[in-house]
PDB file of N, CA, C and O in Angstrom:
ATOM      1  N   UNK A  34       4.300  24.602  24.690  1.00  0.00           N
ATOM      2  CA  UNK A  34       3.349  25.635  24.337  1.00  0.00           C
ATOM      3  C   UNK A  34       2.696  26.182  25.603  1.00  0.00           C
ATOM      4  O   UNK A  34       2.309  25.433  26.487  1.00  0.00           O
ATOM      5  N   UNK A  35       2.559  27.486  25.671  1.00  0.00           N
ATOM      6  CA  UNK A  35       1.926  28.115  26.821  1.00  0.00           C
ATOM      7  C   UNK A  35       0.416  27.955  26.738  1.00  0.00           C
ATOM      8  O   UNK A  35      -0.154  27.858  25.665  1.00  0.00           O
ATOM      9  N   UNK A  36      -0.199  27.964  27.884  1.00  0.00           N
ATOM     10  CA  UNK A  36      -1.656  27.877  27.962  1.00  0.00           C
ATOM     11  C   UNK A  36      -2.219  29.200  28.433  1.00  0.00           C
ATOM     12  O   UNK A  36      -1.638  29.863  29.304  1.00  0.00           O
ATOM     13  N   UNK A  37      -3.352  29.569  27.876  1.00  0.00           N
ATOM     14  CA  UNK A  37      -4.081  30.758  28.286  1.00  0.00           C
ATOM     15  C   UNK A  37      -5.532  30.354  28.488  1.00  0.00           C
ATOM     16  O   UNK A  37      -6.009  29.406  27.873  1.00  0.00           O
ATOM     17  N   UNK A  38      -6.227  31.087  29.339  1.00  0.00           N
ATOM     18  CA  UNK A  38      -7.598  30.737  29.677  1.00  0.00           C
ATOM     19  C   UNK A  38      -8.560  31.753  29.095  1.00  0.00           C
ATOM     20  O   UNK A  38      -8.440  32.955  29.361  1.00  0.00           O
ATOM     21  N   UNK A  39      -9.528  31.274  28.318  1.00  0.00           N
ATOM     22  CA  UNK A  39     -10.589  32.127  27.786  1.00  0.00           C
ATOM     23  C   UNK A  39     -11.791  32.037  28.719  1.00  0.00           C
ATOM     24  O   UNK A  39     -12.224  30.948  29.081  1.00  0.00           O
ATOM     25  N   UNK A  40     -12.311  33.178  29.099  1.00  0.00           N
ATOM     26  CA  UNK A  40     -13.547  33.274  29.872  1.00  0.00           C
ATOM     27  C   UNK A  40     -14.607  33.733  28.880  1.00  0.00           C
ATOM     28  O   UNK A  40     -14.477  34.814  28.290  1.00  0.00           O
ATOM     29  N   UNK A  41     -15.633  32.927  28.648  1.00  0.00           N
ATOM     30  CA  UNK A  41     -16.631  33.277  27.633  1.00  0.00           C
ATOM     31  C   UNK A  41     -18.043  33.107  28.186  1.00  0.00           C
ATOM     32  O   UNK A  41     -18.258  32.346  29.132  1.00  0.00           O
ATOM     33  N   UNK A  42     -18.966  33.857  27.583  1.00  0.00           N
ATOM     34  CA  UNK A  42     -20.372  33.668  27.931  1.00  0.00           C
ATOM     35  C   UNK A  42     -21.254  34.230  26.829  1.00  0.00           C
ATOM     36  O   UNK A  42     -20.836  35.077  26.047  1.00  0.00           O
ATOM     37  N   UNK A  43     -22.468  33.735  26.790  1.00  0.00           N
ATOM     38  CA  UNK A  43     -23.466  34.223  25.848  1.00  0.00           C
ATOM     39  C   UNK A  43     -24.137  35.433  26.477  1.00  0.00           C
ATOM     40  O   UNK A  43     -24.545  35.390  27.638  1.00  0.00           O
ATOM     41  N   UNK A  44     -24.235  36.522  25.727  1.00  0.00           N
ATOM     42  CA  UNK A  44     -24.838  37.756  26.208  1.00  0.00           C
ATOM     43  C   UNK A  44     -25.833  38.227  25.154  1.00  0.00           C
ATOM     44  O   UNK A  44     -25.437  38.863  24.169  1.00  0.00           O
ATOM     45  N   UNK A  45     -27.058  37.850  25.317  1.00  0.00           N
ATOM     46  CA  UNK A  45     -28.071  38.164  24.307  1.00  0.00           C
ATOM     47  C   UNK A  45     -27.790  37.383  23.037  1.00  0.00           C
ATOM     48  O   UNK A  45     -27.674  36.167  23.056  1.00  0.00           O
ATOM     49  N   UNK A  46     -27.640  38.097  21.939  1.00  0.00           N
ATOM     50  CA  UNK A  46     -27.369  37.476  20.637  1.00  0.00           C
ATOM     51  C   UNK A  46     -25.881  37.194  20.403  1.00  0.00           C
ATOM     52  O   UNK A  46     -25.515  36.597  19.407  1.00  0.00           O
ATOM     53  N   UNK A  47     -25.044  37.675  21.287  1.00  0.00           N
ATOM     54  CA  UNK A  47     -23.596  37.613  21.089  1.00  0.00           C
ATOM     55  C   UNK A  47     -22.933  36.682  22.090  1.00  0.00           C
ATOM     56  O   UNK A  47     -23.409  36.499  23.205  1.00  0.00           O
ATOM     57  N   UNK A  48     -21.773  36.164  21.697  1.00  0.00           N
ATOM     58  CA  UNK A  48     -20.849  35.493  22.609  1.00  0.00           C
ATOM     59  C   UNK A  48     -19.740  36.491  22.886  1.00  0.00           C
ATOM     60  O   UNK A  48     -19.212  37.113  21.961  1.00  0.00           O
ATOM     61  N   UNK A  49     -19.390  36.693  24.162  1.00  0.00           N
ATOM     62  CA  UNK A  49     -18.317  37.604  24.527  1.00  0.00           C
ATOM     63  C   UNK A  49     -17.262  36.845  25.327  1.00  0.00           C
ATOM     64  O   UNK A  49     -17.572  35.852  25.988  1.00  0.00           O
ATOM     65  N   UNK A  50     -16.011  37.293  25.229  1.00  0.00           N
ATOM     66  CA  UNK A  50     -14.963  36.579  25.942  1.00  0.00           C
ATOM     67  C   UNK A  50     -13.699  37.392  26.128  1.00  0.00           C
ATOM     68  O   UNK A  50     -13.467  38.381  25.433  1.00  0.00           O
ATOM     69  N   UNK A  51     -12.909  36.949  27.084  1.00  0.00           N
ATOM     70  CA  UNK A  51     -11.652  37.580  27.446  1.00  0.00           C
ATOM     71  C   UNK A  51     -10.600  36.503  27.657  1.00  0.00           C
ATOM     72  O   UNK A  51     -10.921  35.384  28.013  1.00  0.00           O
ATOM     73  N   UNK A  52      -9.346  36.874  27.500  1.00  0.00           N
ATOM     74  CA  UNK A  52      -8.234  36.019  27.904  1.00  0.00           C
ATOM     75  C   UNK A  52      -7.807  36.494  29.285  1.00  0.00           C
ATOM     76  O   UNK A  52      -7.415  37.655  29.448  1.00  0.00           O
ATOM     77  N   UNK A  53      -7.916  35.611  30.271  1.00  0.00           N
ATOM     78  CA  UNK A  53      -7.635  35.971  31.666  1.00  0.00           C
ATOM     79  C   UNK A  53      -6.266  36.610  31.865  1.00  0.00           C
ATOM     80  O   UNK A  53      -6.126  37.588  32.586  1.00  0.00           O
ATOM     81  N   UNK A  54      -5.265  36.030  31.269  1.00  0.00           N
ATOM     82  CA  UNK A  54      -3.885  36.394  31.584  1.00  0.00           C
ATOM     83  C   UNK A  54      -3.369  37.628  30.840  1.00  0.00           C
ATOM     84  O   UNK A  54      -2.306  38.146  31.192  1.00  0.00           O
ATOM     85  N   UNK A  55      -4.068  38.084  29.820  1.00  0.00           N
ATOM     86  CA  UNK A  55      -3.576  39.196  29.000  1.00  0.00           C
ATOM     87  C   UNK A  55      -4.622  40.316  28.963  1.00  0.00           C
ATOM     88  O   UNK A  55      -5.635  40.199  28.266  1.00  0.00           O
ATOM     89  N   UNK A  56      -4.402  41.399  29.712  1.00  0.00           N
ATOM     90  CA  UNK A  56      -5.354  42.506  29.684  1.00  0.00           C
ATOM     91  C   UNK A  56      -5.553  43.032  28.262  1.00  0.00           C
ATOM     92  O   UNK A  56      -4.611  43.107  27.476  1.00  0.00           O
ATOM     93  N   UNK A  57      -6.770  43.391  27.944  1.00  0.00           N
ATOM     94  CA  UNK A  57      -7.060  43.979  26.646  1.00  0.00           C
ATOM     95  C   UNK A  57      -7.417  42.992  25.556  1.00  0.00           C
ATOM     96  O   UNK A  57      -7.835  43.398  24.472  1.00  0.00           O
ATOM     97  N   UNK A  58      -7.258  41.702  25.809  1.00  0.00           N
ATOM     98  CA  UNK A  58      -7.628  40.711  24.792  1.00  0.00           C
ATOM     99  C   UNK A  58      -9.052  40.267  25.089  1.00  0.00           C
ATOM    100  O   UNK A  58      -9.304  39.462  25.979  1.00  0.00           O
ATOM    101  N   UNK A  59      -9.978  40.889  24.367  1.00  0.00           N
ATOM    102  CA  UNK A  59     -11.392  40.557  24.511  1.00  0.00           C
ATOM    103  C   UNK A  59     -12.055  40.689  23.151  1.00  0.00           C
ATOM    104  O   UNK A  59     -11.613  41.465  22.305  1.00  0.00           O
ATOM    105  N   UNK A  60     -13.106  39.902  22.928  1.00  0.00           N
ATOM    106  CA  UNK A  60     -13.763  39.851  21.623  1.00  0.00           C
ATOM    107  C   UNK A  60     -15.237  39.547  21.799  1.00  0.00           C
ATOM    108  O   UNK A  60     -15.670  39.108  22.860  1.00  0.00           O
ATOM    109  N   UNK A  61     -15.976  39.731  20.724  1.00  0.00           N
ATOM    110  CA  UNK A  61     -17.363  39.279  20.676  1.00  0.00           C
ATOM    111  C   UNK A  61     -17.665  38.776  19.278  1.00  0.00           C
ATOM    112  O   UNK A  61     -17.147  39.291  18.298  1.00  0.00           O
ATOM    113  N   UNK A  62     -18.460  37.730  19.221  1.00  0.00           N
ATOM    114  CA  UNK A  62     -18.843  37.120  17.942  1.00  0.00           C
ATOM    115  C   UNK A  62     -20.254  36.556  18.068  1.00  0.00           C
ATOM    116  O   UNK A  62     -20.779  36.399  19.161  1.00  0.00           O
ATOM    117  N   UNK A  63     -20.831  36.191  16.943  1.00  0.00           N
ATOM    118  CA  UNK A  63     -22.197  35.640  16.918  1.00  0.00           C
ATOM    119  C   UNK A  63     -22.268  34.189  17.389  1.00  0.00           C
ATOM    120  O   UNK A  63     -23.277  33.759  17.915  1.00  0.00           O
ATOM    121  N   UNK A  64     -21.172  33.422  17.212  1.00  0.00           N
ATOM    122  CA  UNK A  64     -21.186  32.030  17.656  1.00  0.00           C
ATOM    123  C   UNK A  64     -20.000  31.779  18.594  1.00  0.00           C
ATOM    124  O   UNK A  64     -18.991  32.489  18.562  1.00  0.00           O
ATOM    125  N   UNK A  65     -20.156  30.744  19.400  1.00  0.00           N
ATOM    126  CA  UNK A  65     -19.101  30.349  20.328  1.00  0.00           C
ATOM    127  C   UNK A  65     -17.830  29.969  19.581  1.00  0.00           C
ATOM    128  O   UNK A  65     -16.725  30.359  19.971  1.00  0.00           O
ATOM    129  N   UNK A  66     -17.979  29.223  18.488  1.00  0.00           N
ATOM    130  CA  UNK A  66     -16.820  28.776  17.709  1.00  0.00           C
ATOM    131  C   UNK A  66     -16.068  29.971  17.109  1.00  0.00           C
ATOM    132  O   UNK A  66     -14.837  30.007  17.121  1.00  0.00           O
ATOM    133  N   UNK A  67     -16.821  30.932  16.567  1.00  0.00           N
ATOM    134  CA  UNK A  67     -16.185  32.133  16.006  1.00  0.00           C
ATOM    135  C   UNK A  67     -15.466  32.918  17.096  1.00  0.00           C
ATOM    136  O   UNK A  67     -14.371  33.435  16.872  1.00  0.00           O
ATOM    137  N   UNK A  68     -16.083  33.004  18.280  1.00  0.00           N
ATOM    138  CA  UNK A  68     -15.463  33.728  19.384  1.00  0.00           C
ATOM    139  C   UNK A  68     -14.136  33.094  19.777  1.00  0.00           C
ATOM    140  O   UNK A  68     -13.127  33.791  19.934  1.00  0.00           O
ATOM    141  N   UNK A  69     -14.117  31.793  19.935  1.00  0.00           N
ATOM    142  CA  UNK A  69     -12.882  31.118  20.343  1.00  0.00           C
ATOM    143  C   UNK A  69     -11.784  31.326  19.302  1.00  0.00           C
ATOM    144  O   UNK A  69     -10.631  31.612  19.646  1.00  0.00           O
ATOM    145  N   UNK A  70     -12.123  31.238  18.037  1.00  0.00           N
ATOM    146  CA  UNK A  70     -11.118  31.462  16.980  1.00  0.00           C
ATOM    147  C   UNK A  70     -10.636  32.909  16.985  1.00  0.00           C
ATOM    148  O   UNK A  70      -9.442  33.172  16.861  1.00  0.00           O
ATOM    149  N   UNK A  71     -11.541  33.862  17.154  1.00  0.00           N
ATOM    150  CA  UNK A  71     -11.157  35.273  17.190  1.00  0.00           C
ATOM    151  C   UNK A  71     -10.285  35.562  18.403  1.00  0.00           C
ATOM    152  O   UNK A  71      -9.310  36.322  18.314  1.00  0.00           O
ATOM    153  N   UNK A  72     -10.597  34.950  19.549  1.00  0.00           N
ATOM    154  CA  UNK A  72      -9.747  35.118  20.728  1.00  0.00           C
ATOM    155  C   UNK A  72      -8.349  34.563  20.476  1.00  0.00           C
ATOM    156  O   UNK A  72      -7.353  35.176  20.881  1.00  0.00           O
ATOM    157  N   UNK A  73      -8.254  33.411  19.808  1.00  0.00           N
ATOM    158  CA  UNK A  73      -6.932  32.844  19.483  1.00  0.00           C
ATOM    159  C   UNK A  73      -6.118  33.807  18.619  1.00  0.00           C
ATOM    160  O   UNK A  73      -4.929  34.045  18.866  1.00  0.00           O
ATOM    161  N   UNK A  74      -6.753  34.342  17.595  1.00  0.00           N
ATOM    162  CA  UNK A  74      -6.071  35.257  16.672  1.00  0.00           C
ATOM    163  C   UNK A  74      -5.657  36.533  17.408  1.00  0.00           C
ATOM    164  O   UNK A  74      -4.515  36.996  17.285  1.00  0.00           O
ATOM    165  N   UNK A  75      -6.568  37.092  18.188  1.00  0.00           N
ATOM    166  CA  UNK A  75      -6.290  38.333  18.910  1.00  0.00           C
ATOM    167  C   UNK A  75      -5.196  38.130  19.947  1.00  0.00           C
ATOM    168  O   UNK A  75      -4.318  38.985  20.116  1.00  0.00           O
ATOM    169  N   UNK A  76      -5.209  36.992  20.636  1.00  0.00           N
ATOM    170  CA  UNK A  76      -4.154  36.672  21.599  1.00  0.00           C
ATOM    171  C   UNK A  76      -2.800  36.602  20.908  1.00  0.00           C
ATOM    172  O   UNK A  76      -1.819  37.193  21.374  1.00  0.00           O
ATOM    173  N   UNK A  77      -2.735  35.890  19.801  1.00  0.00           N
ATOM    174  CA  UNK A  77      -1.479  35.759  19.060  1.00  0.00           C
ATOM    175  C   UNK A  77      -0.947  37.132  18.641  1.00  0.00           C
ATOM    176  O   UNK A  77       0.238  37.429  18.812  1.00  0.00           O
ATOM    177  N   UNK A  78      -1.829  37.982  18.125  1.00  0.00           N
ATOM    178  CA  UNK A  78      -1.420  39.324  17.708  1.00  0.00           C
ATOM    179  C   UNK A  78      -0.951  40.158  18.889  1.00  0.00           C
ATOM    180  O   UNK A  78       0.048  40.875  18.796  1.00  0.00           O
ATOM    181  N   UNK A  79      -1.657  40.077  20.022  1.00  0.00           N
ATOM    182  CA  UNK A  79      -1.281  40.848  21.208  1.00  0.00           C
ATOM    183  C   UNK A  79       0.074  40.412  21.753  1.00  0.00           C
ATOM    184  O   UNK A  79       0.909  41.242  22.123  1.00  0.00           O
ATOM    185  N   UNK A  80       0.308  39.106  21.796  1.00  0.00           N
ATOM    186  CA  UNK A  80       1.596  38.607  22.287  1.00  0.00           C
ATOM    187  C   UNK A  80       2.742  39.052  21.385  1.00  0.00           C
ATOM    188  O   UNK A  80       3.801  39.466  21.865  1.00  0.00           O
ATOM    189  N   UNK A  81       2.538  38.983  20.078  1.00  0.00           N
ATOM    190  CA  UNK A  81       3.584  39.410  19.149  1.00  0.00           C
ATOM    191  C   UNK A  81       3.840  40.916  19.273  1.00  0.00           C
ATOM    192  O   UNK A  81       4.985  41.358  19.273  1.00  0.00           O
ATOM    193  N   UNK A  82       2.776  41.704  19.382  1.00  0.00           N
ATOM    194  CA  UNK A  82       2.931  43.150  19.554  1.00  0.00           C
ATOM    195  C   UNK A  82       3.708  43.455  20.828  1.00  0.00           C
ATOM    196  O   UNK A  82       4.649  44.256  20.820  1.00  0.00           O
ATOM    197  N   UNK A  83       3.321  42.809  21.957  1.00  0.00           N
ATOM    198  CA  UNK A  83       4.009  43.044  23.232  1.00  0.00           C
ATOM    199  C   UNK A  83       5.470  42.624  23.164  1.00  0.00           C
ATOM    200  O   UNK A  83       6.350  43.296  23.704  1.00  0.00           O
ATOM    201  N   UNK A  84       5.739  41.503  22.505  1.00  0.00           N
ATOM    202  CA  UNK A  84       7.106  41.011  22.350  1.00  0.00           C
ATOM    203  C   UNK A  84       7.957  42.036  21.587  1.00  0.00           C
ATOM    204  O   UNK A  84       9.061  42.383  21.994  1.00  0.00           O
ATOM    205  N   UNK A  85       7.431  42.510  20.463  1.00  0.00           N
ATOM    206  CA  UNK A  85       8.164  43.483  19.648  1.00  0.00           C
ATOM    207  C   UNK A  85       8.360  44.796  20.394  1.00  0.00           C
ATOM    208  O   UNK A  85       9.429  45.396  20.331  1.00  0.00           O
ATOM    209  N   UNK A  86       7.328  45.231  21.098  1.00  0.00           N
ATOM    210  CA  UNK A  86       7.423  46.480  21.859  1.00  0.00           C
ATOM    211  C   UNK A  86       8.507  46.384  22.930  1.00  0.00           C
ATOM    212  O   UNK A  86       9.299  47.303  23.115  1.00  0.00           O
ATOM    213  N   UNK A  87       8.578  45.261  23.637  1.00  0.00           N
ATOM    214  CA  UNK A  87       9.602  45.065  24.672  1.00  0.00           C
ATOM    215  C   UNK A  87      10.997  45.044  24.058  1.00  0.00           C
ATOM    216  O   UNK A  87      11.925  45.663  24.576  1.00  0.00           O
ATOM    217  N   UNK A  88      11.142  44.329  22.945  1.00  0.00           N
ATOM    218  CA  UNK A  88      12.453  44.247  22.297  1.00  0.00           C
ATOM    219  C   UNK A  88      12.886  45.587  21.724  1.00  0.00           C
ATOM    220  O   UNK A  88      14.065  45.941  21.792  1.00  0.00           O
ATOM    221  N   UNK A  89      11.961  46.342  21.188  1.00  0.00           N
ATOM    222  CA  UNK A  89      12.296  47.673  20.667  1.00  0.00           C
ATOM    223  C   UNK A  89      12.699  48.611  21.799  1.00  0.00           C
ATOM    224  O   UNK A  89      13.607  49.429  21.644  1.00  0.00           O
ATOM    225  N   UNK A  90      12.029  48.500  22.942  1.00  0.00           N
ATOM    226  CA  UNK A  90      12.315  49.376  24.074  1.00  0.00           C
ATOM    227  C   UNK A  90      13.678  49.094  24.686  1.00  0.00           C
ATOM    228  O   UNK A  90      14.375  50.012  25.119  1.00  0.00           O
ATOM    229  N   UNK A  91      14.089  47.825  24.712  1.00  0.00           N
ATOM    230  CA  UNK A  91      15.332  47.474  25.385  1.00  0.00           C
ATOM    231  C   UNK A  91      16.561  47.629  24.488  1.00  0.00           C
ATOM    232  O   UNK A  91      17.683  47.743  24.971  1.00  0.00           O
ATOM    233  N   UNK A  92      16.360  47.612  23.192  1.00  0.00           N
ATOM    234  CA  UNK A  92      17.495  47.764  22.278  1.00  0.00           C
ATOM    235  C   UNK A  92      18.239  46.451  22.090  1.00  0.00           C
ATOM    236  O   UNK A  92      17.650  45.390  22.042  1.00  0.00           O
ATOM    237  N   UNK A  93      19.567  46.533  22.044  1.00  0.00           N
ATOM    238  CA  UNK A  93      20.367  45.330  21.782  1.00  0.00           C
ATOM    239  C   UNK A  93      21.078  44.866  23.051  1.00  0.00           C
ATOM    240  O   UNK A  93      21.092  45.556  24.060  1.00  0.00           O
ATOM    241  N   UNK A  94      21.658  43.679  22.964  1.00  0.00           N
ATOM    242  CA  UNK A  94      22.455  43.142  24.055  1.00  0.00           C
ATOM    243  C   UNK A  94      21.637  42.620  25.234  1.00  0.00           C
ATOM    244  O   UNK A  94      22.135  42.543  26.342  1.00  0.00           O
ATOM    245  N   UNK A  95      20.413  42.232  24.987  1.00  0.00           N
ATOM    246  CA  UNK A  95      19.560  41.762  26.076  1.00  0.00           C
ATOM    247  C   UNK A  95      19.600  40.248  26.209  1.00  0.00           C
ATOM    248  O   UNK A  95      20.045  39.550  25.328  1.00  0.00           O
ATOM    249  N   UNK A  96      19.130  39.772  27.336  1.00  0.00           N
ATOM    250  CA  UNK A  96      18.952  38.340  27.607  1.00  0.00           C
ATOM    251  C   UNK A  96      17.471  38.085  27.863  1.00  0.00           C
ATOM    252  O   UNK A  96      16.764  38.958  28.357  1.00  0.00           O
ATOM    253  N   UNK A  97      17.036  36.882  27.557  1.00  0.00           N
ATOM    254  CA  UNK A  97      15.662  36.474  27.868  1.00  0.00           C
ATOM    255  C   UNK A  97      15.701  35.364  28.898  1.00  0.00           C
ATOM    256  O   UNK A  97      16.547  34.472  28.808  1.00  0.00           O
ATOM    257  N   UNK A  98      14.809  35.438  29.886  1.00  0.00           N
ATOM    258  CA  UNK A  98      14.717  34.427  30.929  1.00  0.00           C
ATOM    259  C   UNK A  98      13.263  34.080  31.184  1.00  0.00           C
ATOM    260  O   UNK A  98      12.398  34.959  31.223  1.00  0.00           O
ATOM    261  N   UNK A  99      12.983  32.793  31.358  1.00  0.00           N
ATOM    262  CA  UNK A  99      11.650  32.353  31.751  1.00  0.00           C
ATOM    263  C   UNK A  99      11.504  32.665  33.240  1.00  0.00           C
ATOM    264  O   UNK A  99      12.331  32.230  34.047  1.00  0.00           O
ATOM    265  N   UNK A 100      10.476  33.396  33.599  1.00  0.00           N
ATOM    266  CA  UNK A 100      10.281  33.806  34.979  1.00  0.00           C
ATOM    267  C   UNK A 100       9.369  32.839  35.726  1.00  0.00           C
ATOM    268  O   UNK A 100       9.642  32.426  36.815  1.00  0.00           O
ATOM    269  N   UNK A 101       8.228  32.485  35.114  1.00  0.00           N
ATOM    270  CA  UNK A 101       7.290  31.596  35.776  1.00  0.00           C
ATOM    271  C   UNK A 101       6.454  30.876  34.736  1.00  0.00           C
ATOM    272  O   UNK A 101       6.153  31.417  33.685  1.00  0.00           O
ATOM    273  N   UNK A 102       6.123  29.649  35.048  1.00  0.00           N
ATOM    274  CA  UNK A 102       5.195  28.883  34.231  1.00  0.00           C
ATOM    275  C   UNK A 102       3.889  28.761  34.987  1.00  0.00           C
ATOM    276  O   UNK A 102       3.888  28.709  36.225  1.00  0.00           O
ATOM    277  N   UNK A 103       2.817  28.712  34.262  1.00  0.00           N
ATOM    278  CA  UNK A 103       1.514  28.583  34.879  1.00  0.00           C
ATOM    279  C   UNK A 103       1.383  27.221  35.546  1.00  0.00           C
ATOM    280  O   UNK A 103       1.770  26.215  35.001  1.00  0.00           O
ATOM    281  N   UNK A 104       0.830  27.220  36.744  1.00  0.00           N
ATOM    282  CA  UNK A 104       0.648  25.963  37.492  1.00  0.00           C
ATOM    283  C   UNK A 104      -0.731  25.397  37.288  1.00  0.00           C
ATOM    284  O   UNK A 104      -1.649  26.037  36.982  1.00  0.00           O
TER     285      UNK A 104
END
């Protein structure tokens, strides 16, 4: 399973956060627990969308290769 890093902080009444490795995955919630769950859901949706978009763009006959793992 791949690992991703959530950067979170309390900002007034809200908790806000981002996923470091995936631009555009950011959320805000009233509690820290809700924020972490929303970030998980949003990350999963973003990865699936990006995966489908790449596969649709390339068409058929492609290969997949692991390029780098996080250290």
